[in-house]
Coordinates of C-alpha atoms and ligand atoms in Angstrom, one line a residue:
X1 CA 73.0 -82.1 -35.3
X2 CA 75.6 -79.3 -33.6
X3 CA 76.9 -80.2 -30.6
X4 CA 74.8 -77.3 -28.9
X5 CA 71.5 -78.9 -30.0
X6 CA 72.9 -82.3 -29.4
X7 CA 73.3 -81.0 -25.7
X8 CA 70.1 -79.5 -25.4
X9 CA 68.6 -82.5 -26.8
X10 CA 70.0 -84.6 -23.9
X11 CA 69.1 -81.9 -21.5
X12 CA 65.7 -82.2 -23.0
X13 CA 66.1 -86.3 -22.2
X14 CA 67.7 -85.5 -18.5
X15 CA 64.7 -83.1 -17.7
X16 CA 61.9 -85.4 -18.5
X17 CA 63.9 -88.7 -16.9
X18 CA 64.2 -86.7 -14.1
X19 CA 60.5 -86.0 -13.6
X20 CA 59.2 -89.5 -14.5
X21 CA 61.7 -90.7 -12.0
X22 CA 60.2 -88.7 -9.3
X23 CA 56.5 -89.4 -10.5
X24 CA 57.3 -93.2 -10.6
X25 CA 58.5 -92.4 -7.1
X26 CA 55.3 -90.8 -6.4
X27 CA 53.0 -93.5 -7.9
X28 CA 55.1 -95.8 -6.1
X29 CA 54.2 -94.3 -3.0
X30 CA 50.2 -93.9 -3.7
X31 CA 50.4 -97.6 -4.6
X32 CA 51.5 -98.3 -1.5
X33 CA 49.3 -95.9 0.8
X34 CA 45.8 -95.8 -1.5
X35 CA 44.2 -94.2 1.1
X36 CA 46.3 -91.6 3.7
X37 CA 44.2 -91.0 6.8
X38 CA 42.9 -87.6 7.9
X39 CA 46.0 -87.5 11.0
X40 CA 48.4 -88.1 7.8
X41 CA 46.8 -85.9 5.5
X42 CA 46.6 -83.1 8.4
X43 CA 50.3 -83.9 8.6
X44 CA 50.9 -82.9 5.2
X45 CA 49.0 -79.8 5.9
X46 CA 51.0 -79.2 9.1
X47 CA 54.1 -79.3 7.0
X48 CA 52.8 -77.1 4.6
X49 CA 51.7 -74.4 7.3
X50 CA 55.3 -74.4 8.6
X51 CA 57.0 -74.2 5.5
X52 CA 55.0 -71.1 5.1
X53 CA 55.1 -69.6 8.0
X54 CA 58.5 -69.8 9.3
X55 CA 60.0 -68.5 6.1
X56 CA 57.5 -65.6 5.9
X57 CA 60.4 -63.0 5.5
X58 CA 62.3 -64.8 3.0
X59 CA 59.3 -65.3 0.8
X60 CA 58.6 -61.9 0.6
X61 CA 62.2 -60.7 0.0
X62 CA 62.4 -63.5 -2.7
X63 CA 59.2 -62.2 -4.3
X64 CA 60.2 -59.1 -4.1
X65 CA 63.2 -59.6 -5.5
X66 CA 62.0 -61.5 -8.5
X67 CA 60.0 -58.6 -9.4
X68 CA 62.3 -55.9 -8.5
X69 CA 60.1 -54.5 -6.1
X70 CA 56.8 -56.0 -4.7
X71 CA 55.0 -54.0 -2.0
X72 CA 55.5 -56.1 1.5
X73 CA 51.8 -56.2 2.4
X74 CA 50.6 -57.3 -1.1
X75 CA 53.1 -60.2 -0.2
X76 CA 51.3 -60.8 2.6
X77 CA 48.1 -60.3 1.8
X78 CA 48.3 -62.4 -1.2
X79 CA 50.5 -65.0 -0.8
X80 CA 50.9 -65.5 2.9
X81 CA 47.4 -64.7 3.9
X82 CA 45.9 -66.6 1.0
X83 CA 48.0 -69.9 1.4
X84 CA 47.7 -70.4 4.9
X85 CA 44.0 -69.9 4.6
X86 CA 43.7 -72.1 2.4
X87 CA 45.6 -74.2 3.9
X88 CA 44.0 -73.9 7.5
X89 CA 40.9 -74.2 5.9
X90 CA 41.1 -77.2 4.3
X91 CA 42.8 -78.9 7.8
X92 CA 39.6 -77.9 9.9
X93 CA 37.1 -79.7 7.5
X94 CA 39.0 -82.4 6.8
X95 CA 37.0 -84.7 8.7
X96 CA 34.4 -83.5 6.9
X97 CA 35.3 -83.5 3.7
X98 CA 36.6 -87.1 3.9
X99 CA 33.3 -88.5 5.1
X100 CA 31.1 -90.7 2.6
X101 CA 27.9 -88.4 1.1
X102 CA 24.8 -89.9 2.2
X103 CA 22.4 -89.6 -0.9
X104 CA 18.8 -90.8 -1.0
X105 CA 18.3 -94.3 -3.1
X106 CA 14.9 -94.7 -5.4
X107 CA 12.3 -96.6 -3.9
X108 CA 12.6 -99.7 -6.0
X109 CA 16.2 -100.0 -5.3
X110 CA 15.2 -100.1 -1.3
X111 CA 16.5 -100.8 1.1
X112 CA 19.7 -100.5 -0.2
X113 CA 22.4 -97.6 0.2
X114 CA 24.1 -94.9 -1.9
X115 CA 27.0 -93.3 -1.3
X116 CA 29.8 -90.7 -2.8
X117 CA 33.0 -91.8 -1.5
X118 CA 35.7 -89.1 -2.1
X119 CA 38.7 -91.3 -3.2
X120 CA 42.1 -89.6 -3.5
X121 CA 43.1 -89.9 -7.3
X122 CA 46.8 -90.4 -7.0
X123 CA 49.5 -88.0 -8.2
X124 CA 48.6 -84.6 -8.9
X125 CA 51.0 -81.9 -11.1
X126 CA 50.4 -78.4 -10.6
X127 CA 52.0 -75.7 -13.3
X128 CA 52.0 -71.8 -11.8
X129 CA 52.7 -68.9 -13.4
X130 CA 54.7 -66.1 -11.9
X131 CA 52.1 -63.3 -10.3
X132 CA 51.1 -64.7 -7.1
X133 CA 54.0 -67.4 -7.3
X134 CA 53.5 -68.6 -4.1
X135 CA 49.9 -68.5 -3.5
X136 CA 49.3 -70.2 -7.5
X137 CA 51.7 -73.3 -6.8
X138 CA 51.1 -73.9 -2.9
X139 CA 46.8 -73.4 -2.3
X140 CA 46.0 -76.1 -5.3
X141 CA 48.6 -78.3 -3.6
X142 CA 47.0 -78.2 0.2
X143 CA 43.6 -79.1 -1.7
X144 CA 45.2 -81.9 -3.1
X145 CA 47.5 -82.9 0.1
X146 CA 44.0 -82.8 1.6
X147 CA 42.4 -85.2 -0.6
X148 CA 45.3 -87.9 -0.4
X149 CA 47.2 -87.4 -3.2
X150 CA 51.0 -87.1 -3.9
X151 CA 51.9 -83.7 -5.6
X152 CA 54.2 -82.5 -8.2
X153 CA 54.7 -78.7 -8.7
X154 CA 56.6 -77.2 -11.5
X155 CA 56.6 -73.1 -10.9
X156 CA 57.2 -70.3 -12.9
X157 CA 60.5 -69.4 -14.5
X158 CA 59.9 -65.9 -14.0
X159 CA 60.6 -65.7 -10.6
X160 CA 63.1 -68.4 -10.2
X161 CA 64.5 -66.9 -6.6
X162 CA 61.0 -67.6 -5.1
X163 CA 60.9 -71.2 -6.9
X164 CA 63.9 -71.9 -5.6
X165 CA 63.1 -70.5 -2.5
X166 CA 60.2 -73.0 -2.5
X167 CA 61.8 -76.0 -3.7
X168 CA 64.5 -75.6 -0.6
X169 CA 61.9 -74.6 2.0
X170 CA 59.5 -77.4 0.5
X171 CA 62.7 -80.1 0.5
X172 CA 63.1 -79.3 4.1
X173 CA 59.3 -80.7 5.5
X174 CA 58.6 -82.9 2.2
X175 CA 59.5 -86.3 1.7
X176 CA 59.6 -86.1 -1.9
X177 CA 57.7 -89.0 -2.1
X178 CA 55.0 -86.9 -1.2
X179 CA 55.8 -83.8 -2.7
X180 CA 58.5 -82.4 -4.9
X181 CA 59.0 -79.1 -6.6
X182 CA 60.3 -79.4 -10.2
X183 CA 62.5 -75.6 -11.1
X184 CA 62.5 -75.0 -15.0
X185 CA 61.4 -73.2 -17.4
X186 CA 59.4 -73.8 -20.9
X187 CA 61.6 -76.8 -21.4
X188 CA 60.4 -78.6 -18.1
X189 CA 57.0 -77.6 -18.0
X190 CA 56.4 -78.8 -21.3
X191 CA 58.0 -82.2 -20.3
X192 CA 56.0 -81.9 -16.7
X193 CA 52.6 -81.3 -19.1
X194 CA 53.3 -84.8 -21.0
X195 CA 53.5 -87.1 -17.4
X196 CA 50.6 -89.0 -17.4
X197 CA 49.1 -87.3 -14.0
X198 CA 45.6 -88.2 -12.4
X199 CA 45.0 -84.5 -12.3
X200 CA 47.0 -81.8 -13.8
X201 CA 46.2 -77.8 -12.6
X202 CA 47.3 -75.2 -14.5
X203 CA 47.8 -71.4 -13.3
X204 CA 48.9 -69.6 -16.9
X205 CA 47.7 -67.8 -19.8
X206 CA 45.3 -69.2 -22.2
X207 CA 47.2 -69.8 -25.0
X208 CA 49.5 -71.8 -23.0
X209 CA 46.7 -73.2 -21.1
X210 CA 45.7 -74.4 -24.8
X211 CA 49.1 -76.5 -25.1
X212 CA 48.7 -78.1 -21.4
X213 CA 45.4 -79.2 -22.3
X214 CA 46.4 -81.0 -25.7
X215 CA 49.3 -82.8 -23.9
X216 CA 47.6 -84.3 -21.1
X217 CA 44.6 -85.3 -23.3
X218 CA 47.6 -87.9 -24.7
X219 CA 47.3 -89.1 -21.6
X220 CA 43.5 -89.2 -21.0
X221 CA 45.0 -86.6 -17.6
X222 CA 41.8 -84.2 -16.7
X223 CA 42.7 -80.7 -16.2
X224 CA 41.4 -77.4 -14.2
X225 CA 42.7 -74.5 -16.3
X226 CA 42.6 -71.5 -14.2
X227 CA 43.5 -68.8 -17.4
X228 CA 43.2 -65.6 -17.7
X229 CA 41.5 -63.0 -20.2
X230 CA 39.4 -59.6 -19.6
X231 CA 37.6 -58.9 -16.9
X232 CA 35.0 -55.9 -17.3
X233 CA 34.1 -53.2 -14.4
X234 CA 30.7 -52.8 -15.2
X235 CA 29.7 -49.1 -13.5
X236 CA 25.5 -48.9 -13.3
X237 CA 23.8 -45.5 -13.6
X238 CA 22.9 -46.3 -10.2
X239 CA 26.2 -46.6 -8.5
X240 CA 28.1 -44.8 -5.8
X241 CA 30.7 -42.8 -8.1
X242 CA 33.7 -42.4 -5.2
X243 CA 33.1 -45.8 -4.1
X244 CA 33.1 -47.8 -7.4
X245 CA 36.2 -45.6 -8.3
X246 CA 38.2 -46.8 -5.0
X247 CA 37.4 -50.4 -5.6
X248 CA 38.4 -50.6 -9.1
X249 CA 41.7 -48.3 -8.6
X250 CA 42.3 -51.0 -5.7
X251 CA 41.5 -53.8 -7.6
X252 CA 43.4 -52.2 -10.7
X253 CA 46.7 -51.6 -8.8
X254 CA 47.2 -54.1 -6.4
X255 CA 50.7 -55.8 -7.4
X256 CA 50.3 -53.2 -10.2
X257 CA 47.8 -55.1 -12.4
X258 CA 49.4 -58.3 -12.3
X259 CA 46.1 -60.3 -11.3
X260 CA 44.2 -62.5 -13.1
X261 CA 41.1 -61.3 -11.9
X262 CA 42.1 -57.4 -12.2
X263 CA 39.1 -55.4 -13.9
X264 CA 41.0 -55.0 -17.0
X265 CA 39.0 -52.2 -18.2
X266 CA 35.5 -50.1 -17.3
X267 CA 32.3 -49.7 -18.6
X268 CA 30.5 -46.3 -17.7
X269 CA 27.7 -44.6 -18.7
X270 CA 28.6 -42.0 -21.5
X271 CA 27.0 -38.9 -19.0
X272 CA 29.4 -40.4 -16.3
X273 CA 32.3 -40.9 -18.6
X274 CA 34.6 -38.1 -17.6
X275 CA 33.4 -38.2 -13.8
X276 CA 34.6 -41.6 -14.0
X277 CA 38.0 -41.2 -15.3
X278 CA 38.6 -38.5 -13.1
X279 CA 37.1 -40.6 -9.9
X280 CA 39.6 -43.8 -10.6
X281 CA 42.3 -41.2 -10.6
X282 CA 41.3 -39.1 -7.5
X283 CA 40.9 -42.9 -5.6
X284 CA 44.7 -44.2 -7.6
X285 CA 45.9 -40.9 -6.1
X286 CA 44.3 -41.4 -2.4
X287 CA 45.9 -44.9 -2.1
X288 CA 49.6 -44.0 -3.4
X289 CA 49.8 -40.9 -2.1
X290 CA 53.4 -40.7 -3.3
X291 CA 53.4 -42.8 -6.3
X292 CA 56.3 -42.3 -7.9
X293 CA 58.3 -43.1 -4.4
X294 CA 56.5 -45.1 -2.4
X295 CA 57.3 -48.9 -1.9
X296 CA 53.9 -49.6 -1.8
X297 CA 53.3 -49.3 -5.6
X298 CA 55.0 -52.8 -7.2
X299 CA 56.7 -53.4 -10.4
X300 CA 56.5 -54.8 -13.7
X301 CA 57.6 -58.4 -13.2
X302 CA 60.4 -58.3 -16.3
X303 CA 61.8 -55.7 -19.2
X304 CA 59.9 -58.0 -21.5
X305 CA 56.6 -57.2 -19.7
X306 CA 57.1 -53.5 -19.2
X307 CA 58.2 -52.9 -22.4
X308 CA 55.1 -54.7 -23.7
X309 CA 53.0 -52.3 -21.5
X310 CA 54.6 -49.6 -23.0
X311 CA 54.2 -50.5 -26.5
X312 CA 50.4 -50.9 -25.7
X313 CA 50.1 -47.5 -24.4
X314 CA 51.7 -46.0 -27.3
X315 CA 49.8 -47.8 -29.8
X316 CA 47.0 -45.8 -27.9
X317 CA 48.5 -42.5 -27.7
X318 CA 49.0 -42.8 -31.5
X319 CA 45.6 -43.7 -31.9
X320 CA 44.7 -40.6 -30.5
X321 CA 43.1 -41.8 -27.5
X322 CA 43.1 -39.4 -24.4
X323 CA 45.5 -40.6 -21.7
X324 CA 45.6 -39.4 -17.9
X325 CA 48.0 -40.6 -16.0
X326 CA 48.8 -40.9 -12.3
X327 CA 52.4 -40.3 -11.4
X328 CA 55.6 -39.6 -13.4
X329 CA 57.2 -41.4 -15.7
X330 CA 60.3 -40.3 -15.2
X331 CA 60.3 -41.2 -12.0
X332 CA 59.3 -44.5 -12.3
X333 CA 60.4 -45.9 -15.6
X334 CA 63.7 -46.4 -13.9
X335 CA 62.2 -48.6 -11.5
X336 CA 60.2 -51.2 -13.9
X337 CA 57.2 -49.1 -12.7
X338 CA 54.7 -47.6 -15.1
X339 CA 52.4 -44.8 -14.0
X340 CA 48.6 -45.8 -13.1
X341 CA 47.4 -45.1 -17.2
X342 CA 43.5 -44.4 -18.0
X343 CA 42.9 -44.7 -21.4
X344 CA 39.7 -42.7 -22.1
X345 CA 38.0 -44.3 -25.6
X346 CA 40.5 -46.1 -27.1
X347 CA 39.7 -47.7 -30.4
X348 CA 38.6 -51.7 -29.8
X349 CA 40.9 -52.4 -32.9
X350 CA 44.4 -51.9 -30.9
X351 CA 46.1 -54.7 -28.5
X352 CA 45.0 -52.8 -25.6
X353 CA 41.6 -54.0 -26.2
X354 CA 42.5 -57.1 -27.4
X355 CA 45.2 -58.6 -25.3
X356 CA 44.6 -59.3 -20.8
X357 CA 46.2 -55.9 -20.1
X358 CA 47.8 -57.3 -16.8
X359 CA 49.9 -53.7 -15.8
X360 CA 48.4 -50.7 -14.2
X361 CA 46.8 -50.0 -17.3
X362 CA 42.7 -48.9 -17.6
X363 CA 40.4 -48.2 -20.6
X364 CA 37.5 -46.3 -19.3
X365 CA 34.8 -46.9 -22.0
X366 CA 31.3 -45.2 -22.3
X367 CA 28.5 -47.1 -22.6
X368 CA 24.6 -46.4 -23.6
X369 CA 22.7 -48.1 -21.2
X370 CA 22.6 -51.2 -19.4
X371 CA 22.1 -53.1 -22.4
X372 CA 25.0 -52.1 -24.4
X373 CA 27.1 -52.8 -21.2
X374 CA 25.8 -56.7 -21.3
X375 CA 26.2 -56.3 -25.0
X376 CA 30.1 -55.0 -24.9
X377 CA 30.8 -57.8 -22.5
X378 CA 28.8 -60.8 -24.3
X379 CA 30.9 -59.3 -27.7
X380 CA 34.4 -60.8 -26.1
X381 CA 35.6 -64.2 -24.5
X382 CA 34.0 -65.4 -21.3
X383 CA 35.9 -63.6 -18.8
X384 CA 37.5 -64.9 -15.8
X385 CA 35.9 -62.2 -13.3
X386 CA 33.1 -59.6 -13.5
X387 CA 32.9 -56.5 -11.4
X388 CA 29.1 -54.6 -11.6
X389 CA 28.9 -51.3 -8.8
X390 CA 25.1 -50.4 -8.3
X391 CA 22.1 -50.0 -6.1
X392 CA 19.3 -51.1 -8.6
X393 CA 18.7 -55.1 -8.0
X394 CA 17.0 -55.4 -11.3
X395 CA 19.9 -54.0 -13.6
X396 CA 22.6 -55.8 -11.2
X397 CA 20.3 -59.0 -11.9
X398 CA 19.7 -58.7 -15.6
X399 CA 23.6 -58.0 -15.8
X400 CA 24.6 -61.4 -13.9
X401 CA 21.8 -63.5 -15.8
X402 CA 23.2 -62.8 -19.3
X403 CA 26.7 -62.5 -18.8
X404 CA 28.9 -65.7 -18.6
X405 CA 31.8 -65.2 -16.5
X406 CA 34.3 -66.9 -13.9
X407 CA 32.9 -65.0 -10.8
X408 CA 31.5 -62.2 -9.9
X409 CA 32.0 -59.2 -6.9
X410 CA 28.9 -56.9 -6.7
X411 CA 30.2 -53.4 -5.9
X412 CA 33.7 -54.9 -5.1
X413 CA 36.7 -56.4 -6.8
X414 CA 39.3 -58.9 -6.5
X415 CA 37.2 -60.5 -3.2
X416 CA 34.9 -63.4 -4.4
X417 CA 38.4 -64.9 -5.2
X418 CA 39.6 -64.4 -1.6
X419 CA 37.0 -66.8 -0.2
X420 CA 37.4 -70.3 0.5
X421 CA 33.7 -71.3 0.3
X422 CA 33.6 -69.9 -2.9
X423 CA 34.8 -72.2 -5.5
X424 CA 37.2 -70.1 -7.9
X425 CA 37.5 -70.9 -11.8
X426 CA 37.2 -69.6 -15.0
X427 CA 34.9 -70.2 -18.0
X428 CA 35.4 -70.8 -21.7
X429 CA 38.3 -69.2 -22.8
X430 CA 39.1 -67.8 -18.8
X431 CA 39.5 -72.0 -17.7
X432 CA 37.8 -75.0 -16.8
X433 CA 37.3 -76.5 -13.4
X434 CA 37.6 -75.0 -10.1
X435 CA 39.3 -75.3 -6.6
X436 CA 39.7 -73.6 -3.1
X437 CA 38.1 -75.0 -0.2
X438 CA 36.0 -78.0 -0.8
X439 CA 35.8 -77.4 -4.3
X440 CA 39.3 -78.2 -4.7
X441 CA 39.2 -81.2 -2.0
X442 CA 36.3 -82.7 -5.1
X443 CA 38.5 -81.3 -8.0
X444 CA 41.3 -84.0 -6.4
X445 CA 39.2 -86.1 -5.5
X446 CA 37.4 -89.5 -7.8
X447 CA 33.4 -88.2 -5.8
X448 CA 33.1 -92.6 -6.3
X449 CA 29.6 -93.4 -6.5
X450 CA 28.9 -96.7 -4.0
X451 CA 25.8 -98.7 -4.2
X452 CA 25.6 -101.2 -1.6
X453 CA 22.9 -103.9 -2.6
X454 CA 20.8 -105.3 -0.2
X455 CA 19.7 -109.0 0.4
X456 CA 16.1 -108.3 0.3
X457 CA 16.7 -105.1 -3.1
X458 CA 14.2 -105.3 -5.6
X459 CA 16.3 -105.0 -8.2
X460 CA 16.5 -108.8 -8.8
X461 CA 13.1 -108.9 -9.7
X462 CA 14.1 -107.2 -13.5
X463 CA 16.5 -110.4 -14.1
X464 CA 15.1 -112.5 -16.9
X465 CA 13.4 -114.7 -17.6
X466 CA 11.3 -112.1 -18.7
X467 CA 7.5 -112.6 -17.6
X468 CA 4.4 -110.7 -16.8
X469 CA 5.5 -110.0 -13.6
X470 CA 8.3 -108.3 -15.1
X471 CA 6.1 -106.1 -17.0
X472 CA 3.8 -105.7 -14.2
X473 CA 7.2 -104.5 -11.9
X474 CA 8.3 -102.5 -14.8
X475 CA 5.0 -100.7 -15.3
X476 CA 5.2 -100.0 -11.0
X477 CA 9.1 -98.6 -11.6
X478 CA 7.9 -96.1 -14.5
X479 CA 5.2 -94.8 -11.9
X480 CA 7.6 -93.7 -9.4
X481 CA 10.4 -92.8 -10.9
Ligands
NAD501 P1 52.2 -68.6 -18.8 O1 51.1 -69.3 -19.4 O2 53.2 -67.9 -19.6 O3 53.1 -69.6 -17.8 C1 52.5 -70.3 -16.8 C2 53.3 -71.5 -16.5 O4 53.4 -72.4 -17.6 C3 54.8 -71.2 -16.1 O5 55.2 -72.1 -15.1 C4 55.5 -71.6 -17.4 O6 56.9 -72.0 -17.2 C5 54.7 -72.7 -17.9 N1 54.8 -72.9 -19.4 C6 55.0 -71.9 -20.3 N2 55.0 -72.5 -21.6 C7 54.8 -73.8 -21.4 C8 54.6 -74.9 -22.3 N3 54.7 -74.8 -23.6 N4 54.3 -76.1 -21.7 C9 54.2 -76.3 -20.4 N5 54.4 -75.3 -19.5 C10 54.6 -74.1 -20.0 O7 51.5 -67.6 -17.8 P2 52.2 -66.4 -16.9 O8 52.7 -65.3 -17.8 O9 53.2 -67.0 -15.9 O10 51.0 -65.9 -16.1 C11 50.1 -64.9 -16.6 C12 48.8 -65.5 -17.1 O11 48.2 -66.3 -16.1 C13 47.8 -64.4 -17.3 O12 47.0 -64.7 -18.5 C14 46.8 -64.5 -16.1 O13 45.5 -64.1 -16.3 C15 46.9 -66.0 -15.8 N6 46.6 -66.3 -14.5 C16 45.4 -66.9 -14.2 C17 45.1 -67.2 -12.8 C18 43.8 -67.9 -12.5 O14 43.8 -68.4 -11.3 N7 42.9 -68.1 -13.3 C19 45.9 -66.7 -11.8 C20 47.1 -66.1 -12.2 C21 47.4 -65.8 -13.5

């Protein structure tokens, strides 16, 4: 072994030491406080809100930053707004949430009681990728702050001044104890993936998503993969043209494609093809007026992305796909920013159509009829979103029946996500489980069943020996249950 990989090696060694040591600390710490109460939780929560909010102009300079340019109100919007939502949110119903579940008992197991006892699980690790950094890492951990558990969070490496941003700003109101932030890249998430959590949450693509899930099923650690894939626009005969167009340019360019739950690309019907393309370009051009200047318009997170986005796009052109673009390149290649790109047809055989797209990239596709929309959609993965404009109910309902995906927005995108009382997950290949609001408060939560016996239950009547009175009891049971 060279000395370089011997030193790697030992790094390797140091990385993971270092994170059992602090989840020792952690499980420590849980062993000792099983069960934090709602002023301690709402504590936690407190220190969370502050962290956030009185570093609101350093997070979005670090984001921005990071990514070389990130519109201020997409910061805003979708880290700051989002976060102390769900952070707010989950405070307020605490109470709530913490309280017992009454459920109904069987009649032959009168008069006792059943409960579900929402139990905090223990130490929680939370992996985030890089597009929403903030809002990925920090809204899983105030579910899990609210349910009682300890949190580890290992952030993306892709925007290491925000992660460092967090770990300081975290350091400052966390006992670490209760929650640490672990900075790294590859290296230390794959060692964070192999600590044997109660709960690991991971925020990433779906082939990495793939690798979380076979190291914590070592450790018998259940997941919620939130992952990503291709979420279709579906555009009904019956729909508003302008309206759709808006929504989906919105939805398209906001932090320039770099959302999970972007519409990756549009289905129209083939009479509405070309009215289409040119009404996403007409709304891209109405919301950056001055695209190929204005702030407002954000930038491809790293060279490695953009020139991926690029390569894409020429593997189009060279297909002979039509292209329409929105803005100059000239302009804003220099900046990391690629113009808004509608790709009109492109061949289902080239990456474009086969990859997430995640960049300010859009195939507009033409479609038969309603059918061959559901068809088109049912022919890929399960996507993590799904995005149908129209006015006719029955097509709308016929579309949501016999499609499989994450969520949905009717004549909308991006906002079902932006809802606390909405749970938000994928399905199949888009993830597994789901959090915000009280969904997340369950995901870190053991829902303990509690049956609490009574003197005078009936129950004891099945205990042997076995006699005609049992069969008689039996035969009453079978009638009422
Ligand atoms: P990614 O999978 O490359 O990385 C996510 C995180 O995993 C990072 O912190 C990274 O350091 C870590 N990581 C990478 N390799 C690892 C390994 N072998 N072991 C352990 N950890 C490892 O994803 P990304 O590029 O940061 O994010 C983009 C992807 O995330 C897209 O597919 C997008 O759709 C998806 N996404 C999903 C959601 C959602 O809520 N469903 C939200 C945002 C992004």
């Amino acid at each position: 072994m060279g000395a370089d990989s011997a030193r790697a090696a030992e790094d390797r060694g140091d990385v993971a030491a270092r994170l059992r040591a602090v989840f020792a600390l952690q499980k420590q710490a849980f062993a000792e406080e099983p069960y934090p109460s709602q002023a301690t939780r709402a504590a936690w929560l407190d220190a969370l809100e502050r962290a956030v909010e009185t570093n609101e102009e350093r997070i979005v300079e670090a984001i921005s930053a990071d990514f070389d340019g990130r519109a201020r109100a997409e910061t805003l919007i979708g880290e700051v707004l989002t976060t102390l939502g769900a952070i707010r949110h989950a405070r307020r119903r605490l109470a709530r949430w913490m309280r017992p579940r009454r459920v109904a008992t069987p009649l032959h197991m009168l008069p006792g009681r059943s409960r579900i006892v929402p139990q905090p699980l223990g130490v929680v690790g939370i992996i985030a990728p890089w597009n929403y950094p903030l809002q990925l890492a920090l809204s899983p951990a105030a579910a899990a702050l609210a349910a009682g558990d300890r949190v580890m969070i290992k952030p993306s490496e892709i925007t290491p001044r925000t992660s460092a941003l967090m770990k300081e700003i975290l350091g400052r109101e966390f006992d670490e104890r209760v929650l640490a932030v672990a900075v790294g890249g590859v290296e230390t998430g794959a060692a964070f993936a192999e600590i044997p959590f109660d709960h690991l949450l991971f925020t990433g693509s779906t082939a990495v998503g793939r690798r979380i899930a076979e190291a914590a099923a070592k450790n018998l650690t259940p997941t919620t993969l939130e992952l990503g894939g291709k979420s279709p626009a579906i555009i009904d005969e019956s729909a508003d043209l302008a309206a759709a167009a808006r929504a989906i340019a919105h939805g398209k360019l906001f932090n320039a494609g770099q959302t999970c739950v972007a519409p990756d690309y549009v289905l129209a019907p083939r009479g509405r093809l070309d009215a289409t393309v040119e009404a996403v370009a007409e709304a891209a051009r109405a919301l950056y007026p001055e695209i190929d200047t204005t702030p407002d318009y954000t930038a491809v997170v790293s060279d490695r992305h953009f020139a991926r986005l690029k390569e894409m796009v020429e593997e189009a052109r060279a297909a002979g796909a039509r292209i329409v673009e929105v803005g100059s390149a000239n302009a804003l290649h220099p900046r990391r920013k690629l113009p808004f790109t509608i790709v009109v047809e492109p061949p289902e055989t080239i990456r474009l159509m086969k990859e997430e797209i995640f960049g300010p990239v859009l195939p507009v596709l033409a479609v038969e009829n309603a059918d061959d929309a559901i068809a088109r959609v049912n022919a890929g993965e399960r996507p993590l979103a799904l995005y149908w404009f129209g006015r006719d109910a029955e097509t709308r309902d016929k579309a949501l029946k016999r499609t499989v995906a994450g969520g949905v927005t009717v004549n909308g995108t991006l906002w079902h996500v932006a809802q606390e009382n909405l749970p938000f997950g994928g399905v199949g290949a888009s993830g597994q489980g789901a959090y915000h609001g009280e969904a997340g408060f369950e995901t870190f939560s053991h829902m303990k069943p509690v049956f609490q016996a009574s003197r005078l239950s009936s129950g004891g009547m099945l205990h042997p020996p076995y006699t005609d009175k049992t069969a008689r009891i039996i035969n009453f049971v079978k009638k009422v249950i």
